[in-house]
Structure formats: C-alpha cells, structure tokens
Short mmCIF file of C-alpha atoms in Angstrom, two decimals:
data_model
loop_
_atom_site.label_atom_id
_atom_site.label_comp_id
_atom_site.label_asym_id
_atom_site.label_seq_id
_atom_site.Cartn_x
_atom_site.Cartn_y
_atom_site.Cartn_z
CA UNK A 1 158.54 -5.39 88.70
CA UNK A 2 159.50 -6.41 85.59
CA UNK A 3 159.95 -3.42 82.80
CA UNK A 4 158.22 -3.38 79.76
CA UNK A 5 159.17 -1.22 76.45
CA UNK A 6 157.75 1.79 76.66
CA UNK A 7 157.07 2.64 73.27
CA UNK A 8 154.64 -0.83 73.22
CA UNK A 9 153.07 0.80 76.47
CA UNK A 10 152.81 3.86 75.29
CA UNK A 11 150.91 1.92 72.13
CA UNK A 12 148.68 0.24 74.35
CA UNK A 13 147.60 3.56 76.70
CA UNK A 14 146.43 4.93 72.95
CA UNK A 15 144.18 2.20 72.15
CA UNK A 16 142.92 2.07 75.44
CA UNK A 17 142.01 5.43 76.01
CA UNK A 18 139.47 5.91 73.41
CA UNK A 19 137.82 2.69 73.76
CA UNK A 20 137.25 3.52 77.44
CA UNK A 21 135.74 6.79 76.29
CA UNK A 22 133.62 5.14 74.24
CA UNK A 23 132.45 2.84 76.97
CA UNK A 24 132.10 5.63 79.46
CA UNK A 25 129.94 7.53 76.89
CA UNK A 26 127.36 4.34 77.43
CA UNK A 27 127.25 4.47 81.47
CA UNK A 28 125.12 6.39 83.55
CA UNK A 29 121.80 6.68 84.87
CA UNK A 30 119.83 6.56 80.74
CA UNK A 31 121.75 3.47 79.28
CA UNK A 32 122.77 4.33 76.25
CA UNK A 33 124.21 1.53 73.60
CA UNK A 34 127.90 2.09 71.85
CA UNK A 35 126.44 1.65 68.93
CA UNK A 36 124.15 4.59 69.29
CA UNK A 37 126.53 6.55 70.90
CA UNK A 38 129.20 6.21 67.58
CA UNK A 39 126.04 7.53 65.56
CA UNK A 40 125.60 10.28 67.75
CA UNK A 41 129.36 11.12 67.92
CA UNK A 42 129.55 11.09 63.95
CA UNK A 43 125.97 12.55 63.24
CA UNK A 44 124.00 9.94 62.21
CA UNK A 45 121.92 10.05 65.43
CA UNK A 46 118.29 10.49 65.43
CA UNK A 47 116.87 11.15 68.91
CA UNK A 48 117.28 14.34 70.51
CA UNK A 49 117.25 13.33 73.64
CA UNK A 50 120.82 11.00 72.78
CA UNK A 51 122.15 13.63 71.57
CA UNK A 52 121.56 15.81 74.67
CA UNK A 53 122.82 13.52 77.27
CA UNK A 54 126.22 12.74 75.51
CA UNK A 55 126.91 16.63 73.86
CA UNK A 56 125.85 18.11 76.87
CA UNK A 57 126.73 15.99 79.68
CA UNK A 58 128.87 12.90 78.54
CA UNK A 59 130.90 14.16 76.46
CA UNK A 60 131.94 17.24 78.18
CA UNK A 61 132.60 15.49 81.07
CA UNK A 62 134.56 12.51 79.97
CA UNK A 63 137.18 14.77 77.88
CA UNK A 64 137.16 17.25 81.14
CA UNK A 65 138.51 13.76 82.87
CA UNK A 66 140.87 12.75 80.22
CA UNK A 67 142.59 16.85 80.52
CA UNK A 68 142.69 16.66 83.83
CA UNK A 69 144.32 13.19 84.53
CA UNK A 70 146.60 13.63 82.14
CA UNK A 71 147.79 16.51 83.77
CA UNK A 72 147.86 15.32 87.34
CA UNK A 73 149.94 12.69 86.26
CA UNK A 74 152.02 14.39 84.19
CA UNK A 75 153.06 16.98 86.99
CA UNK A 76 153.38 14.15 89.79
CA UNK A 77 155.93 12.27 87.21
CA UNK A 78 157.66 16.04 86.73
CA UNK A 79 157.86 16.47 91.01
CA UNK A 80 158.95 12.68 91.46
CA UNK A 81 161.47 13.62 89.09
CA UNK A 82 162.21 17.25 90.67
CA UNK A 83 162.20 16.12 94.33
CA UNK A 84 164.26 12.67 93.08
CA UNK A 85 161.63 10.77 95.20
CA UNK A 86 159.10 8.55 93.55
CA UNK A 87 156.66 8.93 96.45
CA UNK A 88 156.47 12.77 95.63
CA UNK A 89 152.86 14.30 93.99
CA UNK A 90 151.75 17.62 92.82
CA UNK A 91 150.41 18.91 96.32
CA UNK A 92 154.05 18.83 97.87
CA UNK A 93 154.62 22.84 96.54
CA UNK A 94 151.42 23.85 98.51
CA UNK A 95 148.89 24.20 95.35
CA UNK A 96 146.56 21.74 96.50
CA UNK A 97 146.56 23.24 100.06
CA UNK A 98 146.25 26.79 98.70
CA UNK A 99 143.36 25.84 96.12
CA UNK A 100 141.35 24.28 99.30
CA UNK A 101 141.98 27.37 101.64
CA UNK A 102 141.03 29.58 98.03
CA UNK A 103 137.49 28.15 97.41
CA UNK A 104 136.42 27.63 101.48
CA UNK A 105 136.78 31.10 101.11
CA UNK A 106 135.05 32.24 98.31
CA UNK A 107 132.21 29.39 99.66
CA UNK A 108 131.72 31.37 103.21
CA UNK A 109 132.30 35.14 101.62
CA UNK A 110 130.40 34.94 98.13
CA UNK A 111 127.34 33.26 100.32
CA UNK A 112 124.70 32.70 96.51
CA UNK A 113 126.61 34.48 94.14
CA UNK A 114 129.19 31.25 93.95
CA UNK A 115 127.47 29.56 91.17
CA UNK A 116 127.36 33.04 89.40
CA UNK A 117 130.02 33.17 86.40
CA UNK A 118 132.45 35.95 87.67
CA UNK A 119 135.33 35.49 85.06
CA UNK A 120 135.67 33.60 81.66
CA UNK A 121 132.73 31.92 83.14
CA UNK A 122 134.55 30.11 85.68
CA UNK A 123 132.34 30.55 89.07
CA UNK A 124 134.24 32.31 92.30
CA UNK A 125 134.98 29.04 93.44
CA UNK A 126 137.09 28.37 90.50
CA UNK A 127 138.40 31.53 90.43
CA UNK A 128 139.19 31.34 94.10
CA UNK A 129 140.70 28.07 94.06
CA UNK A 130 143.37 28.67 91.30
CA UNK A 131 144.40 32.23 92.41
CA UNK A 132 145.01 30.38 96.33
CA UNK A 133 146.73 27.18 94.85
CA UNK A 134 149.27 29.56 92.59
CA UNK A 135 149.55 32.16 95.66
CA UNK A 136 150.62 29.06 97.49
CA UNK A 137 152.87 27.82 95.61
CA UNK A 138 154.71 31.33 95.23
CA UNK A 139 155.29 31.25 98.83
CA UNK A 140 156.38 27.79 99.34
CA UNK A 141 159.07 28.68 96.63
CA UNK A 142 159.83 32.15 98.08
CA UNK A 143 160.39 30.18 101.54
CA UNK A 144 163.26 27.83 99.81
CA UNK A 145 164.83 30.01 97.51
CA UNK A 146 167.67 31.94 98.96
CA UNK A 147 170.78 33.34 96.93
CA UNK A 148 172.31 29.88 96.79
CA UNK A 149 169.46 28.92 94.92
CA UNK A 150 165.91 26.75 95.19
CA UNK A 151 166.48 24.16 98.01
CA UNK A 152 164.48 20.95 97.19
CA UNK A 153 164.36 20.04 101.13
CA UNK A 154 163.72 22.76 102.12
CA UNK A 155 160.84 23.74 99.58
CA UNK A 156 159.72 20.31 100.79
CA UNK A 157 159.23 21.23 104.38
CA UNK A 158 157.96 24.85 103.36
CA UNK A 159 155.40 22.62 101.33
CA UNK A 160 154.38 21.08 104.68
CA UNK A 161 153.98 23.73 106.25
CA UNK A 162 151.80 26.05 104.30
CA UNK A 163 149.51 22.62 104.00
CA UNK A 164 149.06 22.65 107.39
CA UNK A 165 148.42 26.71 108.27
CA UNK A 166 146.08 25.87 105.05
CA UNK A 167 144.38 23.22 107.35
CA UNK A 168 144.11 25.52 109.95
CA UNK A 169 142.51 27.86 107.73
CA UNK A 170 139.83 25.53 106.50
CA UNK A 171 138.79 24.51 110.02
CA UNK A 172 138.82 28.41 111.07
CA UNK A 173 136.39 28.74 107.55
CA UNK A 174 134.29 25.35 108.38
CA UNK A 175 133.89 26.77 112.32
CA UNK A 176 132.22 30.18 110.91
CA UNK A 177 130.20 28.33 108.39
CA UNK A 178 126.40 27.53 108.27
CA UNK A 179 125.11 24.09 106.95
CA UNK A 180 124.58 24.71 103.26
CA UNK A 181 128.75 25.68 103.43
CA UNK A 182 129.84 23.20 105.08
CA UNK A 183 128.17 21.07 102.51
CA UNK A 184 129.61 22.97 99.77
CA UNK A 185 133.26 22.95 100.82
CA UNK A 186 133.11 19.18 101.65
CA UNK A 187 131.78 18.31 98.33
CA UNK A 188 134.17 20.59 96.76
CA UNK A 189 137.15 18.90 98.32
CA UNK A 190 136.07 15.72 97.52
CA UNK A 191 136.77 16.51 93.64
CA UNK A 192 134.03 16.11 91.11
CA UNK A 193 133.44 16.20 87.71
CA UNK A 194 129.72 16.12 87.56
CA UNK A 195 130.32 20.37 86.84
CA UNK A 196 131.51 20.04 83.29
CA UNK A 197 130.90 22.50 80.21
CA UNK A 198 132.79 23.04 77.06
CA UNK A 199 134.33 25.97 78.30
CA UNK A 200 135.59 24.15 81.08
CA UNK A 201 136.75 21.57 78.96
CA UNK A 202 138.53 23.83 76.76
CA UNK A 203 140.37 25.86 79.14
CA UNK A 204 141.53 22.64 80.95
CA UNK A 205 142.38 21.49 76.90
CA UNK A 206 144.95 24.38 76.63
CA UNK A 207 146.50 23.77 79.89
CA UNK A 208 146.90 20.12 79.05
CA UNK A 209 148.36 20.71 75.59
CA UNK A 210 150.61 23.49 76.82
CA UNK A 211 151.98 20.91 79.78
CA UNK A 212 152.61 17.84 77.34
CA UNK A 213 154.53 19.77 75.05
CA UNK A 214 156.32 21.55 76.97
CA UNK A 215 157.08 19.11 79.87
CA UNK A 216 158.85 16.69 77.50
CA UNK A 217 161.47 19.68 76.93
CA UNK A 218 162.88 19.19 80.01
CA UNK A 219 162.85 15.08 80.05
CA UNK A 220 166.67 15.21 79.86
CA UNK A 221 167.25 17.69 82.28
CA UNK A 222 165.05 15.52 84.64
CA UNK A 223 166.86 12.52 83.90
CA UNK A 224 170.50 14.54 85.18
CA UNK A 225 168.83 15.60 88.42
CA UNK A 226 168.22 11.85 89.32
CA UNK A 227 171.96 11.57 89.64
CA UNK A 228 172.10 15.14 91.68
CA UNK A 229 171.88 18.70 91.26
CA UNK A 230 176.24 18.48 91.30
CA UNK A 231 176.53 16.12 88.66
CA UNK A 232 173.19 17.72 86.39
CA UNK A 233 175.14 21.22 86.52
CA UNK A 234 178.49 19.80 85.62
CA UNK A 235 176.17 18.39 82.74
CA UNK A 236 175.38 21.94 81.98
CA UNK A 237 171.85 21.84 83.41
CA UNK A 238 170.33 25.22 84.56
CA UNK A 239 169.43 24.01 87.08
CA UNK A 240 167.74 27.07 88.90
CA UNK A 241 166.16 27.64 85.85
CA UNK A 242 164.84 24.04 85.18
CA UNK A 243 163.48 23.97 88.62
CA UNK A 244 161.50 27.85 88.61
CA UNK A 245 159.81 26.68 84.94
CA UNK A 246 158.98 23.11 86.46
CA UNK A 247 157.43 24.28 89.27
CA UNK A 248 155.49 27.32 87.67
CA UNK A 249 154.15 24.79 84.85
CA UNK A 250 152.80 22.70 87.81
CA UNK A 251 151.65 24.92 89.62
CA UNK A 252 149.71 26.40 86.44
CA UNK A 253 148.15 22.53 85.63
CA UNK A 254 147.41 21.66 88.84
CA UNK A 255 146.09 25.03 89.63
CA UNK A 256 143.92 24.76 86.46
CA UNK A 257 142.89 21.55 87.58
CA UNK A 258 141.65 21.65 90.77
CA UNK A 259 140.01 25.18 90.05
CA UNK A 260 137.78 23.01 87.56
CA UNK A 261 137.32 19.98 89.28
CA UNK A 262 137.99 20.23 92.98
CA UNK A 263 140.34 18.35 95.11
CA UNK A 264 141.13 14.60 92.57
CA UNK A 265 143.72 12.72 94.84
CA UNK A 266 145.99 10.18 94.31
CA UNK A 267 146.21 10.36 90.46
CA UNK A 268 149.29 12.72 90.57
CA UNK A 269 150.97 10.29 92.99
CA UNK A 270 150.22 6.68 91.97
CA UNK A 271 149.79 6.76 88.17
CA UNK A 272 153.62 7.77 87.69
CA UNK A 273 154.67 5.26 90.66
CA UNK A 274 153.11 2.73 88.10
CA UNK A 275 154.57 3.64 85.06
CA UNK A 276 158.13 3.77 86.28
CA UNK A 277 158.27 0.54 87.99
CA UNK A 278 156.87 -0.67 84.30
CA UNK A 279 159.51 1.30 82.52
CA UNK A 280 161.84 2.69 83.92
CA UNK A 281 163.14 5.99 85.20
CA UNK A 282 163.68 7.89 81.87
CA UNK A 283 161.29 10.94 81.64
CA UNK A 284 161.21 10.72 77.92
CA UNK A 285 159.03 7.81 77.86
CA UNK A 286 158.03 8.62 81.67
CA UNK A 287 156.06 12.08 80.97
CA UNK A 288 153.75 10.75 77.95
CA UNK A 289 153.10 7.34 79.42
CA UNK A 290 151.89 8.52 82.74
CA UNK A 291 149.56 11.49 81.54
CA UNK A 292 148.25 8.76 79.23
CA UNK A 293 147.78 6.67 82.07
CA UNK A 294 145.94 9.19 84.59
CA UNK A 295 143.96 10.02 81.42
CA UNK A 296 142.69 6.15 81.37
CA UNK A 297 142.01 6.18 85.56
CA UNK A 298 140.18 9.24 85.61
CA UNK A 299 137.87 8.51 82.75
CA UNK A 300 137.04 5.32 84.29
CA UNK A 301 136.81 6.26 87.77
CA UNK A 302 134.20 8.94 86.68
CA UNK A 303 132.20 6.26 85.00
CA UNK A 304 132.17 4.22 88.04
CA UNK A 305 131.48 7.23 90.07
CA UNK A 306 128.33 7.39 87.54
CA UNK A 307 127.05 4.18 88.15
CA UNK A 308 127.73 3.30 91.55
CA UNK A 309 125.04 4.41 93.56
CA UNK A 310 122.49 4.75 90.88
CA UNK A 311 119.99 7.26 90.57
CA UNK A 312 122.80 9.89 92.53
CA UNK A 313 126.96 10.12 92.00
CA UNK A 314 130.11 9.56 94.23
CA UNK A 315 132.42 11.92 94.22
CA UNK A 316 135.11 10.84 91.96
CA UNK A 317 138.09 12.00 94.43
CA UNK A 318 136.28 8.91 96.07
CA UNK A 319 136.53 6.92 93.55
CA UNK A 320 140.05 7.59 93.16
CA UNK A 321 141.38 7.18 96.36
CA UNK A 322 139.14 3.64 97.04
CA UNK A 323 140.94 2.42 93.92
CA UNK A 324 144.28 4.08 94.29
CA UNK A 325 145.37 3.40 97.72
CA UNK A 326 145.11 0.06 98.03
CA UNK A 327 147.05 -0.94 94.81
CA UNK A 328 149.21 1.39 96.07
CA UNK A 329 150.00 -0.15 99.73
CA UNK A 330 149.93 -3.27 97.44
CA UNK A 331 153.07 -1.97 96.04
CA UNK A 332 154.71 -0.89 98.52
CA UNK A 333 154.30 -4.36 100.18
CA UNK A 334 155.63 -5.90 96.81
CA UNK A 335 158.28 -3.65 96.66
CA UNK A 336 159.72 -4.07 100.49
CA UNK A 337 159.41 -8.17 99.89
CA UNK A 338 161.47 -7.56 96.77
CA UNK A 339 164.25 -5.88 98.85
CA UNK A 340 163.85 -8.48 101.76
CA UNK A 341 164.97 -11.15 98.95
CA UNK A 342 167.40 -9.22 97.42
CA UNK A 343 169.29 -8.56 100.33
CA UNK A 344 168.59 -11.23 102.42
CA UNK A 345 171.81 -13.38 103.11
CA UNK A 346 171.99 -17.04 101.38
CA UNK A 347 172.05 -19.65 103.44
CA UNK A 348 174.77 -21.32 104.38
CA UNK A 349 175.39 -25.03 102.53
#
C-alpha cells in the first residue's frame, strides 16, 4: 500500500474526529439536528429535554468511545511493536482473557448487588474485570521472565495459554449459571458502551492521557526492537526495562478499558495494521496516528450500533468485529497478491 506522510494523516484524523462526534451526537433513537446539538454543546440550548439526552447520554458516551479506542489502538501499535509482529493485539499478555474470567465471576458470585457501586463507583463487574485482566497479565509475564530476561516467545505462548484455562473458566462459570447470568456475561463480553457516566468517562480520560504521553517516550526504543533485541541493546536500549513498563502501561489501558466497557475486539489489532501499511513502521508517527484512528472507529461504530436496530442497540464489540474483519481479510488478501507479484519470476522473452 502506498505510504502517505504522516504528519498530513495525522492532520486529517484531527479534523475528522470531532466532526464525527458531532455527527454521532445527532444519531440515535430522538433525532436530534447538528445545529441544535452545537447550541446545546455551547449553551445556547433551550429544551430540556436536548439537553438531557446529549449531557447525560450522548455525550458521555461518545467521549467514553473516543478514550477507549484511542487506547486500544494505541497499546495494539505498542505490542505489534513489542512482539515485532504486526498481527499482534492487546489480548496476547492475557488481559483480555483475565478481564472475561474477572467479571463471569463477579456476575455468578455478586448474584443483584452487581449493578451496586462497590468502588469509585465502578460496579463489581468493573472492579472484577480489571483486577482479573492485570492478575493475568502478571502471570503471563511471571511465566516468561526468567534470569535471562522477558522472553517475547515465550510470553507469547504463556499468553495462549492462560487465554485458554481462562476459557475453561468461563464455561465452568456459564455451566453453574442461571439464565439472567448467562445473559449478563454474554452481553458483557460482547463490549458495550450503552453504560456510560462522567465518572466513567473521566477515569478512562486519565488512563488515556497518561498512555499517549507516555507511550510516545518509548517510540525510539520501539523502533530498535524492530531490528532485534541484539542490535536495540547494542543501541543502548534497556531493554528489560522497556519491555516491564510497556507491558504494565498496557496492561493498565486495556485493563481500564475493558473494566468500563466490556470485551471491544478488533480495534487493538486492525486500526494499527492500517496505519502502518499507510505510514510506515516508525512509532513516532505510529502511536498518535493509530489512537487517533481507533478513536474515529469506535465513535462511529457506537453510532451505528445506535441506529441499527432501532428502538434497541447492538452491541458495539459487534459492530466492531462486522466492520473490522472483513477489511481486515481484505488486507491480508491484498497483501499476499502483493508478494505473489513481487516475487513471482518474469517471464522469459
């Protein structure tokens, strides 16, 4: 694919996110003009009821989207980097896997008192979501760190395997649940948004600032791994130490993430594939451009996820994976054609 510059992209990703904000402030089940929506948003509105739907509801839930894109896709362009494999997302350290197995169980123990704000108020699920996803990842880098250091292979198969004694877990939790859990934990792992607040939004806020300034410190040391973990120490990368902060900031965003939003797939894994075949490998431009980017899908998958089945919602973790996997087997199909060429012999004269 042919590269573009990325400071023009980057450009274009901040123009387009707040116009599809605006837009997305205008869908849903009361239709609700731009124009009236800008006088809300500055304070000119005068119906209560406008003001209601996009303060309380809306808005919360469109800048919950825009934090937690932007940090999926930040952290899956961080692990492509860390794992030097562009087909790498967040969930390969175990948080995803760990978050699931953390709020089945707070579903099937807690029984009513889920809903009920136990901490900051988050609900248990939230609570039990982040403290699984974090305890997994702990483990998964316990498992591949030895006194040679943090094994990338092997943290990759540890990753595999906690996600699948996690699966176990979740059937063993779905086989002693009634019908009213069942329905929880599916919905839950679906991903959703529809639970927004402002506290929500600004805990998920902090995270997301903390990530994108602090992820960018690293861009060079990310860019020296892609040529080895040999060559980036005889750079004079830590790189122990660049791998334990990498992988403890992830696990802290996508923790954070799924705790307030469930289970959002595919945004961590495609949005950075995109962005690097656009502009290349170098994490400088690679970092900002793709949590921009997951910023842009998630806001308008949510709207669509709005819309789509009028009066009730989709799941936006549908919504993401109907529109992310095909464009992604797309690419893949573009991109093995574009090797086929490339090294395909010429024929002979």
């Amino acid at each position: 694919m042919r590269h573009f510059s990325a400071a023009r992209l980057i450009g274009i990703l901040v123009i387009l996110l707040p116009v599809v904000a605006l837009l997305s402030l205008t869908v849903g089940t009361v239709s609700i003009s731009w124009v009236e929506a800008l006088s809300a948003v500055f304070g000119n509105s005068s119906s209560t009821q406008i003001d209601t739907i996009l303060f309380d509801i809306r808005l919360p839930r469109i800048l919950l989207a825009i934090f937690v894109g932007a940090v999926l896709a930040s952290t899956g362009a961080v692990m492509q980097g860390l794992f030097r494999n562009p087909l790498a997302d967040p969930s390969l350290i175990g948080v995803s896997s760990g978050a699931s197995v953390g709020a089945s169980i707070m579903i099937v123990t807690a029984g009513g008192a889920i809903q009920g704000g136990a901490l900051v108020g988050l609900s248990l699920v939230s609570i039990g979501a982040f403290v699984g996803g974090f305890t997994a990842t702990l483990l998964v880098y316990r498992l591949a760190t030895s006194g040679l250091g943090t094994s990338v292979t092997t943290m990759l198969l540890a990753g595999i395997a906690i996600g699948a004694l996690a699966g176990a877990l979740n059937s063993l939790l779905s086989y002693f649940s009634d019908n009213d859990m069942l329905r929880q934990i599916s919905l839950w792992q679906m991903g959703n948004l529809s639970g927004a607040s402002w506290l929500k939004v600004f805990i998920m806020g902090v995270v997301a600032v903390l990530l994108m300034s602090l992820f960018p410190r690293d861009s060079k040391a990310l860019n020296a791994l892609l040529l080895g973990e040999s060559e980036a120490r005889h750079l004079g990368i830590n790189v122990q130490r660049v791998k334990r902060r990498l992988i403890v900031l992830t696990a802290l965003g996508v923790g954070v993430s799924v705790a307030v939003a469930g289970l959002v797939g595919f945004v961590g894994l495609i949005m950075p594939h995109i962005i690097r075949l656009m502009i290349g490998p170098d994490h400088r431009w690679l970092i900002p451009a793709s949590g921009l980017a997951g910023a842009v899908l998630l806001v308008i998958a949510d709207s669509l996820a709005r819309v789509v089945v009028t009066p009730a919602e989709l799941p936006t973790g549908i919504l993401t994976a109907i529109l992310g996997a095909p464009f992604f087997v797309v690419l893949l199909l573009q991109q093995r054609k574009d090797c086929l060429l490339y090294t395909s012999p010429s024929p002979r004269d």
